[in-house]
Amino acid sequence: MIRYITAGESHGPELTGIVEGVPAGLSLTEEDIAKHLVRRQQGYGRGGRMAFEKDFATINSGLRFSKTMGGPISLHMPNRAFKKDDAGWPTVMNKKTEKEGIEKITLPRPGHADLVGAQKYKFDDIRPVIERSSARETAMRVACCSIARQFLKHFGIEIGGHVLRIGSIGFDGWDEVRKIVDPLAENGAEEIYKAADKSDVRCLDEKLSAGMREEIKKRRKEGSSLGGIYEIVITGLPVGLGSYVHWDRKLDGQLAQAIMGTQAMKGVEIGLGFESGHRPGHEVHDEITYDQNNFKRRTNRMGGIEGGMSTGMPIIIRGVMKPIPTMLNPLGTVDMETKKEEETRYERSDVCALPRAVVVVESVIAPVIANAFLEKFGGDSIEEIESNYKRATQ
């Protein structure tokens, strides 16, 4: 099974990742990973750091002649801001000796890991929490998970996402979105992200894209921030990934965990999701048909998952990202040292990170799907898995 771990801090010298369980014989290059790292850095409403930091992950093990060897794959990504930033980070994040005169950060931000993290690990300074909980870590997560995306693509499984709503601006209903997205998905979910990437807010509607940009401008002037809602579609899946037998093997549960384990995510739904609670059963469940030796669904309001298993229809996942807690216009907090009420301090940040977060979520669900696929058709090499898959689906 594919597993990955990341290490590193936001302003440390580099991010590191290790991916294990990738079968031997998968075609892979650093450029395959780089394309999604580039996508992660694009989008309207980004902060200052993105302006000078260009991410690239170097593969230092597990690859020979652009093919995986079955062993752990190590990835390294320098934090280019470490040298170029003028805020003195090499000093405050010194790994050897604590130097005198370094200011402690003791004003935790509401809505962030700052206070709880400091309480948990007994820090008198929230800097260690800021450094590791930062969304900067998602750069390496995208790099690691892009390997799983490459594995899925080999078997015709594609992932693509787009933005549904930023703040008050967005699509109104399920059917409105399906008219735009479903035709794209017929040619594979990557067509969705390619179309969405043409918009700097990753929205598939030009008028809504313009409205979202104006909403971001408005909140930037106010010194506030914005979150929103996105949709991820997965195509090319066979029937029966996941399980109804054990709670922890349900595919929708595993997908939700991967998404909720990503910074700033506050909700997930599959298919109609919460809207299902507003509709009668005849407007929720997908009627079953049979055509050309295959069972099919007339609609896909269940989002491609029934009973914790893939139905063969595209999987449709929606999630919500909260507004970023770092804002120019401060909120009230309490100084951890003096216990006095103060206003939060400003750290350089985005106004709205949702367009980039879509790429992160596309990525983190890839190992979930890849592992469900491997559980059903697995082997030690791509050649063996191809044989198992072909035999099982003929």
Short mmCIF file of C-alpha atoms in Angstrom, two decimals:
data_model
loop_
_atom_site.label_atom_id
_atom_site.label_comp_id
_atom_site.label_asym_id
_atom_site.label_seq_id
_atom_site.Cartn_x
_atom_site.Cartn_y
_atom_site.Cartn_z
CA MET A 1 0.00 0.00 0.00
CA ILE A 2 1.17 3.52 -0.78
CA ARG A 3 2.08 5.62 2.25
CA TYR A 4 3.83 8.96 2.52
CA ILE A 5 5.24 11.21 5.21
CA THR A 6 6.43 14.81 5.02
CA ALA A 7 8.93 16.68 7.16
CA GLY A 8 10.04 20.29 7.36
CA GLU A 9 8.94 23.72 8.51
CA SER A 10 7.55 26.69 6.66
CA HIS A 11 10.79 28.67 6.90
CA GLY A 12 13.26 25.84 7.37
CA PRO A 13 15.85 25.04 4.70
CA GLU A 14 13.73 22.43 2.89
CA LEU A 15 10.71 20.16 2.86
CA THR A 16 11.29 16.43 2.67
CA GLY A 17 8.98 13.59 1.68
CA ILE A 18 9.18 9.81 1.60
CA VAL A 19 6.73 7.72 -0.40
CA GLU A 20 6.71 3.96 0.03
CA GLY A 21 4.67 1.15 -1.48
CA VAL A 22 4.79 2.37 -5.08
CA PRO A 23 4.93 -0.70 -7.37
CA ALA A 24 7.99 -1.23 -9.53
CA GLY A 25 7.91 -0.23 -13.17
CA LEU A 26 5.81 2.94 -12.97
CA SER A 27 6.99 5.64 -15.38
CA LEU A 28 7.85 8.73 -13.33
CA THR A 29 9.88 11.90 -13.76
CA GLU A 30 10.41 15.03 -11.69
CA GLU A 31 8.50 16.91 -14.38
CA ASP A 32 5.40 14.76 -13.71
CA ILE A 33 5.47 16.08 -10.15
CA ALA A 34 6.43 19.63 -11.09
CA LYS A 35 3.31 20.29 -13.17
CA HIS A 36 1.07 19.99 -10.11
CA LEU A 37 3.46 22.03 -7.96
CA VAL A 38 3.22 24.81 -10.53
CA ARG A 39 -0.58 24.57 -10.45
CA ARG A 40 -0.54 24.82 -6.65
CA GLN A 41 1.23 28.18 -6.84
CA GLN A 42 -1.17 29.76 -9.31
CA GLY A 43 -4.32 31.67 -8.54
CA TYR A 44 -5.79 35.05 -7.66
CA GLY A 45 -5.49 36.33 -4.09
CA ARG A 46 -2.10 34.83 -3.30
CA GLY A 47 0.34 36.28 -0.79
CA GLY A 48 3.82 37.77 -1.19
CA ARG A 49 5.83 34.62 -0.65
CA MET A 50 4.45 33.02 -3.83
CA ALA A 51 5.97 35.85 -5.84
CA PHE A 52 9.53 34.64 -5.45
CA GLU A 53 9.33 30.98 -4.43
CA LYS A 54 9.08 28.42 -7.26
CA ASP A 55 8.72 24.88 -5.99
CA PHE A 56 10.51 21.92 -7.52
CA ALA A 57 10.91 18.49 -5.92
CA THR A 58 14.08 16.52 -6.54
CA ILE A 59 13.83 12.72 -6.47
CA ASN A 60 16.88 11.28 -4.72
CA SER A 61 15.98 7.59 -4.41
CA GLY A 62 13.60 4.92 -5.65
CA LEU A 63 13.94 5.75 -9.35
CA ARG A 64 16.11 4.30 -12.12
CA PHE A 65 15.88 5.24 -15.78
CA SER A 66 12.57 7.07 -15.08
CA LYS A 67 10.98 3.93 -13.61
CA THR A 68 10.13 3.19 -10.00
CA MET A 69 12.01 0.29 -8.42
CA GLY A 70 9.53 -0.70 -5.71
CA GLY A 71 11.53 0.89 -2.88
CA PRO A 72 10.91 4.12 -0.95
CA ILE A 73 11.03 7.30 -3.01
CA SER A 74 12.61 10.31 -1.32
CA LEU A 75 11.79 13.86 -2.36
CA HIS A 76 13.54 17.08 -1.42
CA MET A 77 12.27 20.61 -1.96
CA PRO A 78 14.40 23.61 -0.95
CA ASN A 79 12.59 26.53 0.62
CA ARG A 80 13.95 29.23 -1.62
CA ALA A 81 12.48 31.86 0.69
CA PHE A 82 14.91 30.65 3.36
CA LYS A 83 17.73 32.64 1.77
CA LYS A 84 15.82 35.39 0.00
CA ASP A 85 13.48 36.39 2.80
CA ASP A 86 14.67 39.39 4.80
CA ALA A 87 12.89 38.52 8.05
CA GLY A 88 15.84 36.71 9.62
CA TRP A 89 14.34 33.24 9.56
CA PRO A 90 17.68 31.39 9.51
CA THR A 91 18.31 32.92 12.92
CA VAL A 92 14.94 32.36 14.58
CA MET A 93 14.76 28.79 13.23
CA ASN A 94 18.37 27.96 14.07
CA LYS A 95 18.64 24.19 14.58
CA LYS A 96 21.70 24.33 16.86
CA THR A 97 21.76 27.15 19.38
CA GLU A 98 19.14 29.50 20.76
CA LYS A 99 20.40 33.04 20.40
CA GLU A 100 19.60 35.95 22.67
CA GLY A 101 17.21 38.66 21.66
CA ILE A 102 14.91 36.53 19.51
CA GLU A 103 11.36 37.74 19.90
CA LYS A 104 8.81 35.22 21.10
CA ILE A 105 5.47 35.15 19.31
CA THR A 106 2.84 34.94 22.02
CA LEU A 107 -0.30 36.23 20.30
CA PRO A 108 -2.22 33.18 19.00
CA ARG A 109 -4.58 33.71 16.07
CA PRO A 110 -8.25 32.74 16.50
CA GLY A 111 -9.10 29.86 14.18
CA HIS A 112 -5.49 28.67 13.91
CA ALA A 113 -3.54 25.83 15.55
CA ASP A 114 -1.44 28.42 17.44
CA LEU A 115 -2.92 28.31 20.94
CA VAL A 116 -3.96 24.65 21.13
CA GLY A 117 -0.65 23.54 19.61
CA ALA A 118 1.32 25.54 22.18
CA GLN A 119 -0.81 24.16 25.00
CA LYS A 120 -0.39 20.58 23.77
CA TYR A 121 3.39 20.67 23.31
CA LYS A 122 4.11 23.07 26.21
CA PHE A 123 5.65 25.83 24.08
CA ASP A 124 6.02 29.37 25.45
CA ASP A 125 6.28 30.64 21.85
CA ILE A 126 3.86 29.73 19.06
CA ARG A 127 6.55 29.86 16.35
CA PRO A 128 7.04 26.05 16.28
CA VAL A 129 3.29 25.64 15.75
CA ILE A 130 3.20 28.26 13.01
CA GLU A 131 6.10 26.62 11.22
CA ARG A 132 4.74 23.07 11.03
CA SER A 133 1.00 23.76 10.77
CA SER A 134 1.53 26.18 7.90
CA ALA A 135 0.01 25.36 4.53
CA ARG A 136 3.56 25.53 3.22
CA GLU A 137 3.73 21.81 4.10
CA THR A 138 1.17 21.07 1.40
CA ALA A 139 3.80 21.73 -1.26
CA MET A 140 5.53 18.49 -0.31
CA ARG A 141 2.20 16.76 0.13
CA VAL A 142 1.32 17.62 -3.46
CA ALA A 143 4.71 16.30 -4.58
CA CYS A 144 4.28 12.99 -2.73
CA CYS A 145 0.69 12.48 -3.84
CA SER A 146 1.50 13.32 -7.47
CA ILE A 147 3.23 9.93 -7.60
CA ALA A 148 -0.07 8.25 -6.70
CA ARG A 149 -1.78 10.39 -9.36
CA GLN A 150 0.74 9.10 -11.88
CA PHE A 151 -0.08 5.52 -10.84
CA LEU A 152 -3.82 6.14 -11.25
CA LYS A 153 -3.34 7.82 -14.62
CA HIS A 154 -1.54 4.68 -15.84
CA PHE A 155 -4.81 2.80 -15.30
CA GLY A 156 -7.03 5.49 -16.81
CA ILE A 157 -8.16 7.03 -13.53
CA GLU A 158 -8.11 10.85 -13.53
CA ILE A 159 -8.74 13.55 -10.93
CA GLY A 160 -9.83 17.12 -11.57
CA GLY A 161 -11.19 19.92 -9.43
CA HIS A 162 -12.72 23.37 -9.70
CA VAL A 163 -14.03 26.14 -7.45
CA LEU A 164 -17.78 26.38 -6.83
CA ARG A 165 -17.91 29.36 -4.50
CA ILE A 166 -15.68 32.02 -2.95
CA GLY A 167 -17.42 33.91 -0.17
CA SER A 168 -20.85 35.00 -1.37
CA ILE A 169 -20.17 34.40 -5.09
CA GLY A 170 -20.76 31.02 -6.68
CA PHE A 171 -23.05 28.47 -8.28
CA ASP A 172 -26.56 28.10 -6.87
CA GLY A 173 -27.46 24.47 -7.50
CA TRP A 174 -26.39 20.92 -8.31
CA ASP A 175 -27.98 20.77 -11.77
CA GLU A 176 -26.36 24.05 -12.83
CA VAL A 177 -22.92 22.64 -12.07
CA ARG A 178 -23.58 19.25 -13.69
CA LYS A 179 -24.44 20.88 -17.03
CA ILE A 180 -20.94 22.36 -17.15
CA VAL A 181 -18.85 19.66 -15.48
CA ASP A 182 -20.34 16.39 -16.71
CA PRO A 183 -19.56 16.97 -20.42
CA LEU A 184 -15.94 17.70 -19.48
CA ALA A 185 -15.78 14.59 -17.31
CA GLU A 186 -16.83 12.39 -20.23
CA ASN A 187 -13.30 12.90 -21.61
CA GLY A 188 -11.65 12.31 -18.23
CA ALA A 189 -11.51 14.41 -15.08
CA GLU A 190 -8.25 16.08 -16.09
CA GLU A 191 -10.28 18.04 -18.64
CA ILE A 192 -12.04 19.63 -15.67
CA TYR A 193 -8.88 20.94 -14.06
CA LYS A 194 -7.44 22.02 -17.41
CA ALA A 195 -10.55 24.08 -18.08
CA ALA A 196 -10.63 25.43 -14.51
CA ASP A 197 -6.94 26.39 -14.64
CA LYS A 198 -7.78 28.91 -17.37
CA SER A 199 -9.45 30.97 -14.66
CA ASP A 200 -7.22 32.56 -12.00
CA VAL A 201 -9.83 31.59 -9.40
CA ARG A 202 -10.30 28.12 -10.96
CA CYS A 203 -14.00 28.65 -11.64
CA LEU A 204 -15.59 27.23 -14.81
CA ASP A 205 -17.91 30.21 -15.31
CA GLU A 206 -16.40 33.48 -16.58
CA LYS A 207 -19.02 35.73 -15.01
CA LEU A 208 -18.67 34.07 -11.63
CA SER A 209 -14.88 34.22 -11.94
CA ALA A 210 -15.09 37.99 -12.34
CA GLY A 211 -17.39 38.23 -9.32
CA MET A 212 -15.02 36.13 -7.22
CA ARG A 213 -12.10 38.40 -8.10
CA GLU A 214 -14.11 41.43 -7.02
CA GLU A 215 -15.06 39.69 -3.78
CA ILE A 216 -11.37 39.03 -3.05
CA LYS A 217 -10.48 42.66 -3.83
CA LYS A 218 -13.21 43.83 -1.47
CA ARG A 219 -12.04 41.65 1.43
CA ARG A 220 -8.39 42.59 0.81
CA LYS A 221 -9.28 46.29 1.22
CA GLU A 222 -11.11 45.41 4.44
CA GLY A 223 -8.07 43.50 5.69
CA SER A 224 -10.10 40.31 5.91
CA SER A 225 -9.97 36.91 4.19
CA LEU A 226 -12.18 34.44 2.34
CA GLY A 227 -12.81 30.72 2.09
CA GLY A 228 -15.19 28.83 -0.16
CA ILE A 229 -16.41 25.59 -1.65
CA TYR A 230 -14.82 23.35 -4.28
CA GLU A 231 -15.66 20.17 -6.16
CA ILE A 232 -13.36 17.28 -7.10
CA VAL A 233 -14.32 14.66 -9.71
CA ILE A 234 -12.64 11.28 -10.22
CA THR A 235 -13.25 9.34 -13.45
CA GLY A 236 -12.25 5.95 -14.82
CA LEU A 237 -12.83 3.96 -11.64
CA PRO A 238 -13.90 0.32 -11.74
CA VAL A 239 -16.84 -0.96 -9.71
CA GLY A 240 -16.22 -2.13 -6.17
CA LEU A 241 -13.33 -0.11 -4.76
CA GLY A 242 -13.79 0.17 -1.00
CA SER A 243 -16.02 -2.04 1.11
CA TYR A 244 -19.35 -2.15 2.92
CA VAL A 245 -18.08 -4.85 5.29
CA HIS A 246 -15.90 -2.78 7.65
CA TRP A 247 -16.40 0.84 8.62
CA ASP A 248 -12.76 1.77 8.13
CA ARG A 249 -12.65 0.40 4.58
CA LYS A 250 -15.53 2.50 3.28
CA LEU A 251 -14.19 4.55 0.39
CA ASP A 252 -16.17 7.69 1.19
CA GLY A 253 -14.95 7.61 4.79
CA GLN A 254 -11.33 7.31 3.71
CA LEU A 255 -11.71 10.15 1.20
CA ALA A 256 -13.28 12.37 3.85
CA GLN A 257 -10.43 11.67 6.27
CA ALA A 258 -7.81 12.61 3.67
CA ILE A 259 -9.57 15.89 2.95
CA MET A 260 -10.26 16.78 6.57
CA GLY A 261 -6.61 16.07 7.34
CA THR A 262 -5.69 18.97 5.05
CA GLN A 263 -5.12 22.45 6.45
CA ALA A 264 -8.19 24.72 6.75
CA MET A 265 -10.80 22.16 5.60
CA LYS A 266 -14.04 22.22 7.61
CA GLY A 267 -16.47 19.97 5.73
CA VAL A 268 -16.88 17.26 3.09
CA GLU A 269 -19.83 15.83 1.18
CA ILE A 270 -20.19 13.12 -1.46
CA GLY A 271 -22.53 13.76 -4.39
CA LEU A 272 -25.59 15.74 -3.34
CA GLY A 273 -24.36 15.49 0.24
CA PHE A 274 -26.19 17.87 2.56
CA GLU A 275 -28.68 18.75 -0.15
CA SER A 276 -29.95 15.17 0.12
CA GLY A 277 -31.53 16.15 3.43
CA HIS A 278 -33.69 18.73 1.64
CA ARG A 279 -35.03 16.42 -1.07
CA PRO A 280 -37.46 13.47 -1.17
CA GLY A 281 -35.97 10.06 -1.96
CA HIS A 282 -37.09 10.07 -5.59
CA GLU A 283 -34.93 13.16 -6.16
CA VAL A 284 -31.89 11.71 -4.40
CA HIS A 285 -31.30 8.08 -5.37
CA ASP A 286 -29.98 7.08 -8.80
CA GLU A 287 -32.14 4.66 -10.77
CA ILE A 288 -30.32 1.56 -12.02
CA THR A 289 -30.31 0.56 -15.69
CA TYR A 290 -28.66 -2.19 -17.74
CA ASP A 291 -27.08 -1.60 -21.14
CA GLN A 292 -24.35 -3.32 -23.20
CA ASN A 293 -23.71 -5.93 -20.49
CA ASN A 294 -23.22 -3.28 -17.79
CA PHE A 295 -25.24 -1.96 -14.88
CA LYS A 296 -25.45 1.84 -14.96
CA ARG A 297 -27.16 4.77 -13.20
CA ARG A 298 -29.49 7.27 -14.87
CA THR A 299 -28.09 10.03 -12.68
CA ASN A 300 -25.13 10.39 -10.31
CA ARG A 301 -26.54 12.20 -7.30
CA MET A 302 -24.86 9.67 -4.99
CA GLY A 303 -21.54 10.92 -6.32
CA GLY A 304 -20.28 7.55 -7.54
CA ILE A 305 -20.28 5.84 -4.11
CA GLU A 306 -22.94 3.56 -2.63
CA GLY A 307 -22.45 1.59 0.57
CA GLY A 308 -18.85 2.76 0.83
CA MET A 309 -17.96 1.36 -2.62
CA SER A 310 -17.36 2.86 -6.05
CA THR A 311 -20.24 2.31 -8.48
CA GLY A 312 -18.24 2.90 -11.65
CA MET A 313 -19.76 6.36 -12.04
CA PRO A 314 -17.54 9.41 -11.53
CA ILE A 315 -16.88 10.12 -7.87
CA ILE A 316 -17.98 13.65 -6.95
CA ILE A 317 -16.67 15.20 -3.76
CA ARG A 318 -17.31 18.67 -2.40
CA GLY A 319 -15.48 20.37 0.42
CA VAL A 320 -15.39 23.67 2.25
CA MET A 321 -12.33 25.67 3.20
CA LYS A 322 -12.55 28.23 5.99
CA PRO A 323 -11.23 31.79 5.56
CA ILE A 324 -7.53 32.12 6.39
CA PRO A 325 -7.09 33.19 10.04
CA THR A 326 -4.15 35.49 9.27
CA MET A 327 -5.65 38.89 8.42
CA LEU A 328 -4.38 42.45 8.09
CA ASN A 329 -7.33 43.74 10.11
CA PRO A 330 -6.64 42.12 13.51
CA LEU A 331 -8.90 40.03 15.73
CA GLY A 332 -8.92 39.98 19.50
CA THR A 333 -6.73 37.46 21.31
CA VAL A 334 -4.87 36.99 24.60
CA ASP A 335 -1.12 37.25 25.02
CA MET A 336 0.10 33.84 26.25
CA GLU A 337 2.79 35.45 28.39
CA THR A 338 1.03 38.48 29.95
CA LYS A 339 -2.52 37.03 29.79
CA LYS A 340 -3.73 40.45 28.63
CA GLU A 341 -6.17 40.93 25.79
CA GLU A 342 -4.42 42.15 22.65
CA GLU A 343 -4.89 42.30 18.90
CA THR A 344 -3.38 39.66 16.60
CA ARG A 345 -0.19 40.45 14.71
CA TYR A 346 -0.03 40.15 10.92
CA GLU A 347 2.06 37.50 9.18
CA ARG A 348 2.33 37.71 5.39
CA SER A 349 -0.48 35.60 3.96
CA ASP A 350 -3.00 35.09 1.19
CA VAL A 351 -6.41 36.72 1.17
CA CYS A 352 -7.95 33.61 -0.38
CA ALA A 353 -6.06 30.34 -0.83
CA LEU A 354 -8.97 28.30 -2.20
CA PRO A 355 -7.84 28.23 -5.86
CA ARG A 356 -4.55 26.67 -4.75
CA ALA A 357 -6.16 24.43 -2.14
CA VAL A 358 -8.12 22.70 -4.92
CA VAL A 359 -4.83 21.30 -6.25
CA VAL A 360 -3.89 20.10 -2.76
CA VAL A 361 -7.19 18.27 -2.32
CA GLU A 362 -6.95 16.73 -5.79
CA SER A 363 -3.61 15.40 -4.64
CA VAL A 364 -4.36 14.08 -1.14
CA ILE A 365 -7.23 11.89 -2.33
CA ALA A 366 -5.02 10.19 -4.94
CA PRO A 367 -3.33 7.78 -2.47
CA VAL A 368 -6.76 6.82 -1.09
CA ILE A 369 -7.99 5.79 -4.52
CA ALA A 370 -4.66 4.19 -5.40
CA ASN A 371 -4.71 2.05 -2.25
CA ALA A 372 -8.30 0.97 -2.83
CA PHE A 373 -7.25 -0.01 -6.35
CA LEU A 374 -4.20 -1.88 -5.06
CA GLU A 375 -6.27 -3.68 -2.46
CA LYS A 376 -8.42 -5.13 -5.24
CA PHE A 377 -5.90 -5.60 -8.05
CA GLY A 378 -2.54 -5.29 -6.28
CA GLY A 379 0.89 -6.66 -7.07
CA ASP A 380 4.55 -5.78 -6.71
CA SER A 381 4.97 -4.41 -10.23
CA ILE A 382 2.95 -2.48 -12.76
CA GLU A 383 3.09 -5.51 -15.04
CA GLU A 384 1.57 -7.77 -12.39
CA ILE A 385 -1.15 -5.26 -11.51
CA GLU A 386 -2.03 -4.82 -15.19
CA SER A 387 -2.46 -8.59 -15.48
CA ASN A 388 -4.65 -8.74 -12.35
CA TYR A 389 -6.75 -5.78 -13.49
CA LYS A 390 -7.25 -7.15 -16.98
CA ARG A 391 -8.22 -10.59 -15.67
CA ALA A 392 -10.69 -9.16 -13.13
CA THR A 393 -12.44 -6.78 -15.54
CA GLN A 394 -12.74 -8.97 -18.63
#
